[in-house]
Amino acid sequence: MHSRAIIRERGNTTKRYRLHPAQVVVSGFALTILGGTALLILPNARVGPGGASFLEALFTATSAVCVTGLTVVDTAVYWTPFGQVVILLLIQIGGFGIMSFASVVGLAIARKLSLRSRITAAAETKSVGLADVKGLVFGVVRISLAIEVTVALLLALRFMLGYGEPVGRSIWLGVFHSVSSFNNAGFALFSDNLMGYATDAWICLPIAAAVILGGLGFPVIVQLRRQLRRQGRYPRHWLQRAWSIRTWTMNTRIVVAGTFVLLVLGTAYITAVEWSNPNTLGPLDWQGKLLAGFFQSVQTRTAGFNSVDIGQLDSATLLGMDVLMLIGGGPAGTAGGIKITTFAVLFFILWTEVRGQVAVNVFGKRLSRAVHREAITIALLAVGVIIGATAALMLMTDISMDALLFEAISAFATVGLSTGITAGLPWEGQVILILLMFIGRLGPITFASAIALRERHATYELPKERPIIG
């Protein structure tokens, strides 16, 4: 019986084509963007007669799903409440992850995940195995909702008590900016983004906290949450709790340490360079300058909110922010860029070569050579894409290279900061930004999962030869 089944199966010439998990993720994001575009084109999504143009809707939907925040129209006045709700849902779905969102729906309906669903969800969330996908997905849902609800309440209370906004308006402002900040999207419901609240710590700090937590990446947040719960059950001396950091994974240590260092350096650099700039931090008192400098350093790490006029920043500040945007935040989260871990691996490779050592060691562990190749490849691909896009934009416009490079990096790193040139770009330039946002959001995910699932081991090696380097 078994042999006959095998013969019939072999005799069947019909082949079923199955998409690679990375292709499923890309297709999911693309279909979601197209669905969002269709909703935003509807006449009731736009204020005034008629609907938005296809390019306006496509650009906004792509920016929302890819949690970027670049806009070609004023979100606060161009879109109706219906359009703003669509944008909010696209941000939430895009930040959470298309396949992760589909997994939650599947679990809610069928109470289980198929093997293929687990594979695609693992490809998107960068799970270390298929067994932990279900727990990770539910953990992400709980953590996301807890953070977003907390930040929304704080912001709603501030808008209501501090600015006299009606209750309904305050709740809507709190919810929208909470979801936008935790998902590192950078969309705001004010025409000047958050420039009107540059010195209001009750607005800036909760948003900054949500951005930082979202930028850590879900695997890091889940591990930190588990450790805090464990310590709550078994309280220990603070020295013992500090020593438990040694139990963190290498990924968690790199992301937490890198986030702290980059936030401090970014705050110091932006504040120092812009301290006397009359168009940015100059008119503020020293407390306001520190708050605005810190807030902008946080947002440069892929969130996209701005409390100062980005177009008035010094060229040196823009260059420093280019570096911070390109590095980005933690992997498998809502942040963009090449990721802190990629940058850290490149740094440790450089440090090892400078010291004349062979093995690259990080926090007492040796890095696999496959990780070296992945980090170098992702970094070089990112630089190549950004340079190519910037050159194309320079051929289309007379805008300075500083502004165009900033715009290209902001789109690729899904940051959303802009010097104010987005809406003025020709349609070809806006299409380039759309492609940059899509590639920036999905490129690293697709590439990493493709490597992990298609790694092949050669049965032979070619003879070695070494070219002259340097």
Short mmCIF file of C-alpha atoms in Angstrom, two decimals:
data_model
loop_
_atom_site.label_atom_id
_atom_site.label_comp_id
_atom_site.label_asym_id
_atom_site.label_seq_id
_atom_site.Cartn_x
_atom_site.Cartn_y
_atom_site.Cartn_z
CA MET A 1 0.00 0.00 0.00
CA HIS A 2 2.76 2.38 0.95
CA SER A 3 4.81 1.57 -2.17
CA ARG A 4 1.78 2.13 -4.43
CA ALA A 5 1.25 5.54 -2.88
CA ILE A 6 4.86 6.42 -3.53
CA ILE A 7 4.58 5.26 -7.17
CA ARG A 8 1.41 7.29 -7.74
CA GLU A 9 3.05 10.31 -6.13
CA ARG A 10 6.12 9.98 -8.34
CA GLY A 11 4.00 9.49 -11.41
CA ASN A 12 2.17 12.75 -10.81
CA THR A 13 3.92 15.36 -12.94
CA THR A 14 1.95 18.27 -11.46
CA LYS A 15 4.20 20.46 -9.31
CA ARG A 16 2.88 22.78 -6.67
CA TYR A 17 4.76 26.07 -6.57
CA ARG A 18 5.39 27.30 -3.06
CA LEU A 19 6.67 30.73 -2.22
CA HIS A 20 9.79 31.09 -0.14
CA PRO A 21 8.94 32.49 3.33
CA ALA A 22 10.81 35.68 2.46
CA GLN A 23 8.64 36.04 -0.64
CA VAL A 24 5.53 35.54 1.47
CA VAL A 25 6.60 38.39 3.78
CA VAL A 26 7.28 40.71 0.84
CA SER A 27 3.96 39.80 -0.80
CA GLY A 28 2.12 40.41 2.47
CA PHE A 29 3.59 43.89 2.85
CA ALA A 30 2.92 44.73 -0.81
CA LEU A 31 -0.72 43.61 -0.65
CA THR A 32 -1.25 45.54 2.59
CA ILE A 33 0.16 48.69 0.97
CA LEU A 34 -2.12 48.27 -2.03
CA GLY A 35 -5.11 47.73 0.26
CA GLY A 36 -4.24 50.86 2.23
CA THR A 37 -3.82 52.80 -1.00
CA ALA A 38 -7.29 51.74 -2.14
CA LEU A 39 -8.81 52.93 1.14
CA LEU A 40 -6.99 56.26 1.09
CA ILE A 41 -8.15 56.96 -2.47
CA LEU A 42 -11.79 56.87 -1.33
CA PRO A 43 -13.42 60.32 -1.34
CA ASN A 44 -14.31 60.14 2.36
CA ALA A 45 -10.63 59.69 3.27
CA ARG A 46 -9.68 63.19 2.14
CA VAL A 47 -10.89 66.58 3.33
CA GLY A 48 -12.60 68.49 0.53
CA PRO A 49 -14.08 67.38 -2.78
CA GLY A 50 -12.74 64.35 -4.59
CA GLY A 51 -10.28 61.75 -3.40
CA ALA A 52 -6.53 61.75 -3.07
CA SER A 53 -4.41 61.05 -6.12
CA PHE A 54 -3.00 57.55 -6.57
CA LEU A 55 0.57 58.72 -5.86
CA GLU A 56 -0.48 60.58 -2.68
CA ALA A 57 -2.36 57.54 -1.41
CA LEU A 58 0.40 55.11 -2.40
CA PHE A 59 3.13 57.24 -0.81
CA THR A 60 1.16 57.63 2.43
CA ALA A 61 0.21 53.95 2.61
CA THR A 62 3.80 52.86 1.98
CA SER A 63 5.11 55.27 4.59
CA ALA A 64 2.55 53.99 7.14
CA VAL A 65 3.00 50.25 6.50
CA CYS A 66 6.79 50.64 6.43
CA VAL A 67 6.51 52.75 9.64
CA THR A 68 8.52 55.59 8.11
CA GLY A 69 6.60 58.85 8.51
CA LEU A 70 7.58 60.70 5.33
CA THR A 71 4.59 62.54 3.87
CA VAL A 72 3.72 64.43 0.72
CA VAL A 73 0.59 65.98 2.28
CA ASP A 74 -0.22 67.41 5.70
CA THR A 75 -1.61 64.50 7.73
CA ALA A 76 -3.40 66.82 10.16
CA VAL A 77 -5.48 68.72 7.59
CA TYR A 78 -5.45 66.67 4.38
CA TRP A 79 -6.96 63.43 5.69
CA THR A 80 -10.36 63.07 7.30
CA PRO A 81 -10.82 61.17 10.59
CA PHE A 82 -11.53 58.08 8.46
CA GLY A 83 -8.27 58.57 6.53
CA GLN A 84 -6.35 59.07 9.77
CA VAL A 85 -7.83 55.86 11.21
CA VAL A 86 -6.71 54.00 8.07
CA ILE A 87 -3.20 55.40 8.51
CA LEU A 88 -3.21 54.38 12.19
CA LEU A 89 -4.25 50.81 11.34
CA LEU A 90 -1.59 50.57 8.63
CA ILE A 91 1.04 51.75 11.12
CA GLN A 92 -0.07 49.17 13.68
CA ILE A 93 -0.13 46.31 11.19
CA GLY A 94 3.13 47.34 9.55
CA GLY A 95 4.96 47.81 12.83
CA PHE A 96 3.68 44.59 14.31
CA GLY A 97 4.49 42.67 11.13
CA ILE A 98 2.20 41.39 8.41
CA MET A 99 2.88 37.70 9.04
CA SER A 100 2.82 38.17 12.81
CA PHE A 101 -0.56 39.88 12.48
CA ALA A 102 -1.78 37.03 10.26
CA SER A 103 -0.53 34.55 12.86
CA VAL A 104 -2.55 36.27 15.59
CA VAL A 105 -5.69 36.11 13.43
CA GLY A 106 -5.00 32.44 12.67
CA LEU A 107 -4.49 31.63 16.33
CA ALA A 108 -7.69 33.45 17.26
CA ILE A 109 -9.72 31.52 14.69
CA ALA A 110 -8.11 28.09 14.47
CA ARG A 111 -6.33 28.02 17.85
CA LYS A 112 -3.20 26.73 16.14
CA LEU A 113 -0.57 27.61 13.57
CA SER A 114 0.33 25.52 10.55
CA LEU A 115 3.97 24.67 9.94
CA ARG A 116 4.14 27.08 7.01
CA SER A 117 2.59 29.90 9.07
CA ARG A 118 5.20 29.32 11.76
CA ILE A 119 8.00 29.37 9.17
CA THR A 120 6.85 32.68 7.65
CA ALA A 121 6.26 34.25 11.07
CA ALA A 122 9.71 33.09 12.17
CA ALA A 123 11.25 34.61 9.03
CA GLU A 124 9.68 37.97 9.89
CA THR A 125 10.25 37.99 13.67
CA LYS A 126 13.70 36.39 13.41
CA SER A 127 12.76 33.68 15.91
CA VAL A 128 15.56 31.27 16.73
CA GLY A 129 13.27 28.30 16.17
CA LEU A 130 9.77 27.28 15.16
CA ALA A 131 8.76 26.08 18.61
CA ASP A 132 8.92 29.56 20.15
CA VAL A 133 6.96 31.41 17.44
CA LYS A 134 3.55 31.12 19.10
CA GLY A 135 4.83 32.33 22.47
CA LEU A 136 6.80 35.16 20.87
CA VAL A 137 3.82 36.35 18.83
CA PHE A 138 1.53 36.46 21.86
CA GLY A 139 4.26 38.10 23.92
CA VAL A 140 4.65 40.79 21.27
CA VAL A 141 0.89 41.45 21.31
CA ARG A 142 0.75 41.82 25.09
CA ILE A 143 3.82 44.03 25.30
CA SER A 144 2.73 46.24 22.39
CA LEU A 145 -0.72 46.83 23.82
CA ALA A 146 0.58 47.46 27.34
CA ILE A 147 3.08 50.09 26.20
CA GLU A 148 0.70 51.76 23.76
CA VAL A 149 -2.15 51.96 26.28
CA THR A 150 0.13 53.40 28.99
CA VAL A 151 1.62 56.06 26.71
CA ALA A 152 -1.81 56.89 25.26
CA LEU A 153 -3.21 57.53 28.75
CA LEU A 154 -0.30 59.80 29.70
CA LEU A 155 -0.58 61.80 26.50
CA ALA A 156 -4.39 62.04 26.66
CA LEU A 157 -4.24 63.37 30.22
CA ARG A 158 -1.63 65.96 29.20
CA PHE A 159 -3.61 67.16 26.18
CA MET A 160 -6.78 67.37 28.26
CA LEU A 161 -5.43 68.92 31.46
CA GLY A 162 -2.51 70.91 30.07
CA TYR A 163 -3.99 72.22 26.82
CA GLY A 164 -7.74 72.12 27.42
CA GLU A 165 -8.50 69.71 24.59
CA PRO A 166 -11.92 68.01 24.71
CA VAL A 167 -11.99 64.49 26.14
CA GLY A 168 -12.63 62.77 22.81
CA ARG A 169 -9.97 64.79 21.00
CA SER A 170 -7.47 64.15 23.82
CA ILE A 171 -8.04 60.40 23.70
CA TRP A 172 -7.65 60.35 19.91
CA LEU A 173 -4.43 62.39 20.06
CA GLY A 174 -3.09 60.12 22.78
CA VAL A 175 -3.91 56.89 20.94
CA PHE A 176 -2.63 58.08 17.55
CA HIS A 177 0.70 59.41 18.81
CA SER A 178 1.19 56.44 21.14
CA VAL A 179 0.79 53.91 18.31
CA SER A 180 2.86 56.07 15.96
CA SER A 181 5.69 56.43 18.48
CA PHE A 182 5.92 52.81 19.67
CA ASN A 183 5.92 51.63 16.06
CA ASN A 184 8.60 54.21 15.23
CA ALA A 185 6.38 55.71 12.52
CA GLY A 186 6.66 59.45 13.20
CA PHE A 187 3.21 60.43 11.90
CA ALA A 188 1.72 63.33 13.87
CA LEU A 189 -1.67 65.07 13.89
CA PHE A 190 -0.15 68.55 13.96
CA SER A 191 0.96 70.48 10.90
CA ASP A 192 4.33 71.30 12.51
CA ASN A 193 4.70 67.74 13.84
CA LEU A 194 5.69 68.25 17.52
CA MET A 195 7.49 71.60 17.23
CA GLY A 196 4.77 73.21 19.35
CA TYR A 197 5.69 70.91 22.25
CA ALA A 198 9.49 71.18 22.07
CA THR A 199 9.82 72.17 25.75
CA ASP A 200 6.93 70.09 27.13
CA ALA A 201 8.49 67.11 28.90
CA TRP A 202 5.04 65.58 29.56
CA ILE A 203 4.58 65.20 25.80
CA CYS A 204 8.14 64.59 24.62
CA LEU A 205 9.34 62.08 27.23
CA PRO A 206 6.47 59.54 26.97
CA ILE A 207 6.79 59.61 23.18
CA ALA A 208 10.58 59.24 23.44
CA ALA A 209 10.17 56.31 25.86
CA ALA A 210 7.79 54.55 23.47
CA VAL A 211 10.19 55.11 20.57
CA ILE A 212 13.12 53.69 22.55
CA LEU A 213 11.16 50.61 23.65
CA GLY A 214 9.88 49.98 20.13
CA GLY A 215 13.38 50.41 18.75
CA LEU A 216 14.87 47.76 21.03
CA GLY A 217 13.22 44.98 19.06
CA PHE A 218 10.67 42.45 20.30
CA PRO A 219 13.17 39.67 21.19
CA VAL A 220 15.01 42.07 23.52
CA ILE A 221 11.80 43.35 25.11
CA VAL A 222 10.51 39.82 25.64
CA GLN A 223 13.73 38.71 27.33
CA LEU A 224 13.88 41.79 29.56
CA ARG A 225 10.22 41.29 30.50
CA ARG A 226 10.80 37.65 31.43
CA GLN A 227 13.79 38.55 33.57
CA LEU A 228 11.91 41.33 35.39
CA ARG A 229 9.05 38.94 36.13
CA ARG A 230 11.51 36.34 37.38
CA GLN A 231 13.20 38.87 39.64
CA GLY A 232 9.82 39.99 40.94
CA ARG A 233 9.06 36.45 42.07
CA TYR A 234 12.48 35.88 43.55
CA PRO A 235 13.77 39.28 44.82
CA ARG A 236 17.52 39.46 45.27
CA HIS A 237 20.17 41.97 46.23
CA TRP A 238 20.78 44.62 43.57
CA LEU A 239 24.32 43.31 43.01
CA GLN A 240 22.92 39.89 42.19
CA ARG A 241 20.37 41.47 39.82
CA ALA A 242 23.14 43.42 38.07
CA TRP A 243 25.19 40.24 37.78
CA SER A 244 22.24 38.54 36.06
CA ILE A 245 22.96 40.70 33.02
CA ARG A 246 25.56 38.05 32.21
CA THR A 247 22.64 35.71 31.45
CA TRP A 248 21.37 37.96 28.66
CA THR A 249 21.86 36.80 25.10
CA MET A 250 24.53 38.47 23.00
CA ASN A 251 21.80 40.13 20.93
CA THR A 252 20.20 41.71 24.01
CA ARG A 253 23.51 42.96 25.37
CA ILE A 254 24.55 44.51 22.06
CA VAL A 255 21.18 46.20 21.50
CA VAL A 256 20.85 47.59 25.03
CA ALA A 257 24.45 48.80 25.22
CA GLY A 258 24.39 50.18 21.68
CA THR A 259 21.10 51.99 22.26
CA PHE A 260 22.45 53.67 25.40
CA VAL A 261 25.73 54.73 23.78
CA LEU A 262 24.10 56.06 20.60
CA LEU A 263 21.45 57.99 22.54
CA VAL A 264 24.08 59.66 24.71
CA LEU A 265 26.42 60.46 21.82
CA GLY A 266 23.54 61.65 19.62
CA THR A 267 22.16 63.92 22.33
CA ALA A 268 25.56 65.43 23.06
CA TYR A 269 26.38 65.98 19.38
CA ILE A 270 23.04 67.48 18.30
CA THR A 271 22.79 69.71 21.39
CA ALA A 272 26.36 70.97 21.10
CA VAL A 273 26.21 71.78 17.38
CA GLU A 274 22.76 73.39 17.54
CA TRP A 275 23.19 75.14 20.90
CA SER A 276 23.52 78.63 19.42
CA ASN A 277 21.56 78.09 16.18
CA PRO A 278 18.89 80.85 16.26
CA ASN A 279 16.57 78.76 14.07
CA THR A 280 16.59 75.61 16.24
CA LEU A 281 17.82 75.39 19.86
CA GLY A 282 19.13 78.95 20.19
CA PRO A 283 15.96 80.62 21.56
CA LEU A 284 15.37 77.91 24.21
CA ASP A 285 16.67 77.94 27.79
CA TRP A 286 19.24 75.33 28.77
CA GLN A 287 16.61 72.85 30.03
CA GLY A 288 14.70 73.22 26.78
CA LYS A 289 17.85 72.75 24.73
CA LEU A 290 18.72 69.54 26.55
CA LEU A 291 15.18 68.20 26.18
CA ALA A 292 14.98 69.08 22.49
CA GLY A 293 18.47 67.70 21.83
CA PHE A 294 17.63 64.43 23.58
CA PHE A 295 14.24 64.17 21.87
CA GLN A 296 15.75 64.69 18.43
CA SER A 297 18.49 62.15 19.14
CA VAL A 298 15.82 59.59 20.02
CA GLN A 299 13.76 60.35 16.91
CA THR A 300 16.80 60.09 14.64
CA ARG A 301 16.99 56.44 15.64
CA THR A 302 14.13 55.74 13.14
CA ALA A 303 11.04 57.38 14.68
CA GLY A 304 10.71 60.58 12.64
CA PHE A 305 9.02 63.00 15.02
CA ASN A 306 10.63 66.43 15.17
CA SER A 307 10.41 69.16 17.81
CA VAL A 308 12.70 71.52 15.86
CA ASP A 309 12.74 72.55 12.20
CA ILE A 310 14.88 69.92 10.47
CA GLY A 311 15.32 72.17 7.45
CA GLN A 312 17.11 74.76 9.63
CA LEU A 313 19.66 72.35 11.12
CA ASP A 314 23.35 72.91 10.50
CA SER A 315 24.93 70.76 7.76
CA ALA A 316 27.19 69.16 10.37
CA THR A 317 24.11 68.14 12.37
CA LEU A 318 22.50 66.62 9.27
CA LEU A 319 25.65 64.60 8.61
CA GLY A 320 25.72 63.25 12.16
CA MET A 321 22.04 62.39 11.94
CA ASP A 322 22.72 60.58 8.65
CA VAL A 323 25.01 58.22 10.55
CA LEU A 324 22.51 57.68 13.38
CA MET A 325 19.66 57.04 10.93
CA LEU A 326 21.70 54.54 8.94
CA ILE A 327 22.60 52.56 12.08
CA GLY A 328 18.98 52.48 13.27
CA GLY A 329 17.67 50.39 16.15
CA GLY A 330 17.38 46.78 17.24
CA PRO A 331 16.51 43.90 14.90
CA ALA A 332 13.10 42.18 14.72
CA GLY A 333 11.25 45.27 15.90
CA THR A 334 9.76 48.46 14.55
CA ALA A 335 13.07 50.26 14.00
CA GLY A 336 14.84 50.59 10.67
CA GLY A 337 18.41 51.12 9.47
CA ILE A 338 21.01 48.42 9.10
CA LYS A 339 20.43 47.72 12.82
CA ILE A 340 22.63 48.17 15.89
CA THR A 341 23.75 44.54 15.78
CA THR A 342 25.02 44.86 12.21
CA PHE A 343 26.97 48.01 13.08
CA ALA A 344 28.33 46.39 16.26
CA VAL A 345 29.55 43.33 14.34
CA LEU A 346 31.34 45.59 11.85
CA PHE A 347 32.89 47.55 14.71
CA PHE A 348 34.15 44.40 16.46
CA ILE A 349 35.54 43.06 13.17
CA LEU A 350 37.45 46.32 12.74
CA TRP A 351 38.64 46.25 16.36
CA THR A 352 39.85 42.67 15.98
CA GLU A 353 41.81 43.50 12.82
CA VAL A 354 43.39 46.58 14.40
CA ARG A 355 44.53 44.50 17.38
CA GLY A 356 45.94 41.80 15.11
CA GLN A 357 43.70 39.06 16.45
CA VAL A 358 42.05 36.27 14.46
CA ALA A 359 38.74 35.43 16.14
CA VAL A 360 36.10 38.15 16.66
CA ASN A 361 35.00 37.90 20.29
CA VAL A 362 32.04 39.78 21.75
CA PHE A 363 31.06 39.61 25.43
CA GLY A 364 33.03 36.42 25.96
CA LYS A 365 31.62 34.65 22.89
CA ARG A 366 33.13 34.10 19.44
CA LEU A 367 31.19 35.36 16.43
CA SER A 368 30.48 32.95 13.60
CA ARG A 369 32.14 33.83 10.30
CA ALA A 370 28.72 33.59 8.66
CA VAL A 371 27.68 36.57 10.81
CA HIS A 372 30.70 38.52 9.49
CA ARG A 373 29.56 37.95 5.91
CA GLU A 374 25.94 38.84 6.64
CA ALA A 375 26.86 42.13 8.36
CA ILE A 376 29.28 43.19 5.61
CA THR A 377 26.78 42.29 2.89
CA ILE A 378 23.86 44.16 4.49
CA ALA A 379 26.00 47.26 5.12
CA LEU A 380 27.41 47.36 1.59
CA LEU A 381 23.99 46.78 0.02
CA ALA A 382 22.53 49.61 2.11
CA VAL A 383 25.30 52.01 1.15
CA GLY A 384 24.97 51.06 -2.52
CA VAL A 385 21.19 51.56 -2.56
CA ILE A 386 21.43 54.92 -0.78
CA ILE A 387 24.20 56.24 -3.04
CA GLY A 388 22.32 55.12 -6.16
CA ALA A 389 19.07 56.74 -5.02
CA THR A 390 20.81 59.98 -4.01
CA ALA A 391 22.54 60.20 -7.38
CA ALA A 392 19.23 59.67 -9.18
CA LEU A 393 17.54 62.38 -7.10
CA MET A 394 20.43 64.77 -7.82
CA LEU A 395 19.92 64.27 -11.56
CA MET A 396 16.22 65.12 -11.21
CA THR A 397 16.43 68.25 -9.05
CA ASP A 398 18.61 71.22 -8.15
CA ILE A 399 18.33 70.52 -4.42
CA SER A 400 21.59 70.33 -2.42
CA MET A 401 23.23 66.96 -1.88
CA ASP A 402 22.97 67.38 1.92
CA ALA A 403 19.18 67.49 1.78
CA LEU A 404 18.85 64.72 -0.83
CA LEU A 405 21.21 62.38 1.00
CA PHE A 406 19.34 63.05 4.24
CA GLU A 407 16.03 62.29 2.51
CA ALA A 408 17.33 59.08 0.93
CA ILE A 409 18.77 57.75 4.20
CA SER A 410 15.61 58.75 6.07
CA ALA A 411 13.47 56.79 3.60
CA PHE A 412 15.72 53.72 3.47
CA ALA A 413 16.18 53.63 7.25
CA THR A 414 12.38 54.14 7.67
CA VAL A 415 13.00 57.20 9.85
CA GLY A 416 10.66 59.78 8.36
CA LEU A 417 12.62 62.94 9.17
CA SER A 418 12.72 65.44 6.32
CA THR A 419 14.22 68.82 5.56
CA GLY A 420 10.91 69.71 3.92
CA ILE A 421 11.64 68.68 0.33
CA THR A 422 9.47 65.55 0.07
CA ALA A 423 6.33 67.17 -1.32
CA GLY A 424 8.34 69.28 -3.77
CA LEU A 425 10.10 66.36 -5.42
CA PRO A 426 8.95 65.34 -8.92
CA TRP A 427 6.79 62.24 -9.12
CA GLU A 428 9.79 60.18 -10.20
CA GLY A 429 11.63 61.25 -7.05
CA GLN A 430 8.67 60.34 -4.86
CA VAL A 431 8.55 56.90 -6.49
CA ILE A 432 12.23 56.47 -5.62
CA LEU A 433 11.42 57.29 -1.98
CA ILE A 434 8.57 54.76 -2.06
CA LEU A 435 10.97 52.07 -3.26
CA LEU A 436 13.54 53.08 -0.64
CA MET A 437 10.96 52.78 2.15
CA PHE A 438 9.83 49.37 0.91
CA ILE A 439 13.38 48.05 0.46
CA GLY A 440 14.51 49.53 3.76
CA ARG A 441 11.68 47.90 5.70
CA LEU A 442 11.86 44.50 4.00
CA GLY A 443 15.37 44.24 2.60
CA PRO A 444 17.18 43.14 5.77
CA ILE A 445 14.31 40.82 6.76
CA THR A 446 14.20 39.19 3.34
CA PHE A 447 17.95 38.88 3.01
CA ALA A 448 18.49 37.46 6.50
CA SER A 449 15.68 34.91 6.22
CA ALA A 450 16.81 33.88 2.73
CA ILE A 451 20.31 33.20 4.06
CA ALA A 452 19.01 31.27 7.05
CA LEU A 453 16.69 29.05 5.00
CA ARG A 454 18.82 28.57 1.87
CA GLU A 455 22.26 28.06 3.31
CA ARG A 456 24.11 25.41 1.33
CA HIS A 457 27.29 23.63 2.28
CA ALA A 458 29.75 23.01 -0.56
CA THR A 459 31.38 19.59 -0.72
CA TYR A 460 34.68 21.07 -1.87
CA GLU A 461 36.85 24.18 -1.48
CA LEU A 462 38.91 26.03 -4.07
CA PRO A 463 42.62 26.81 -3.57
CA LYS A 464 43.34 29.93 -1.52
CA GLU A 465 44.97 33.04 -2.93
CA ARG A 466 45.29 36.45 -1.33
CA PRO A 467 45.18 39.80 -3.18
CA ILE A 468 47.00 42.89 -1.90
CA ILE A 469 44.77 44.85 0.49
CA GLY A 470 45.35 48.54 1.20
#
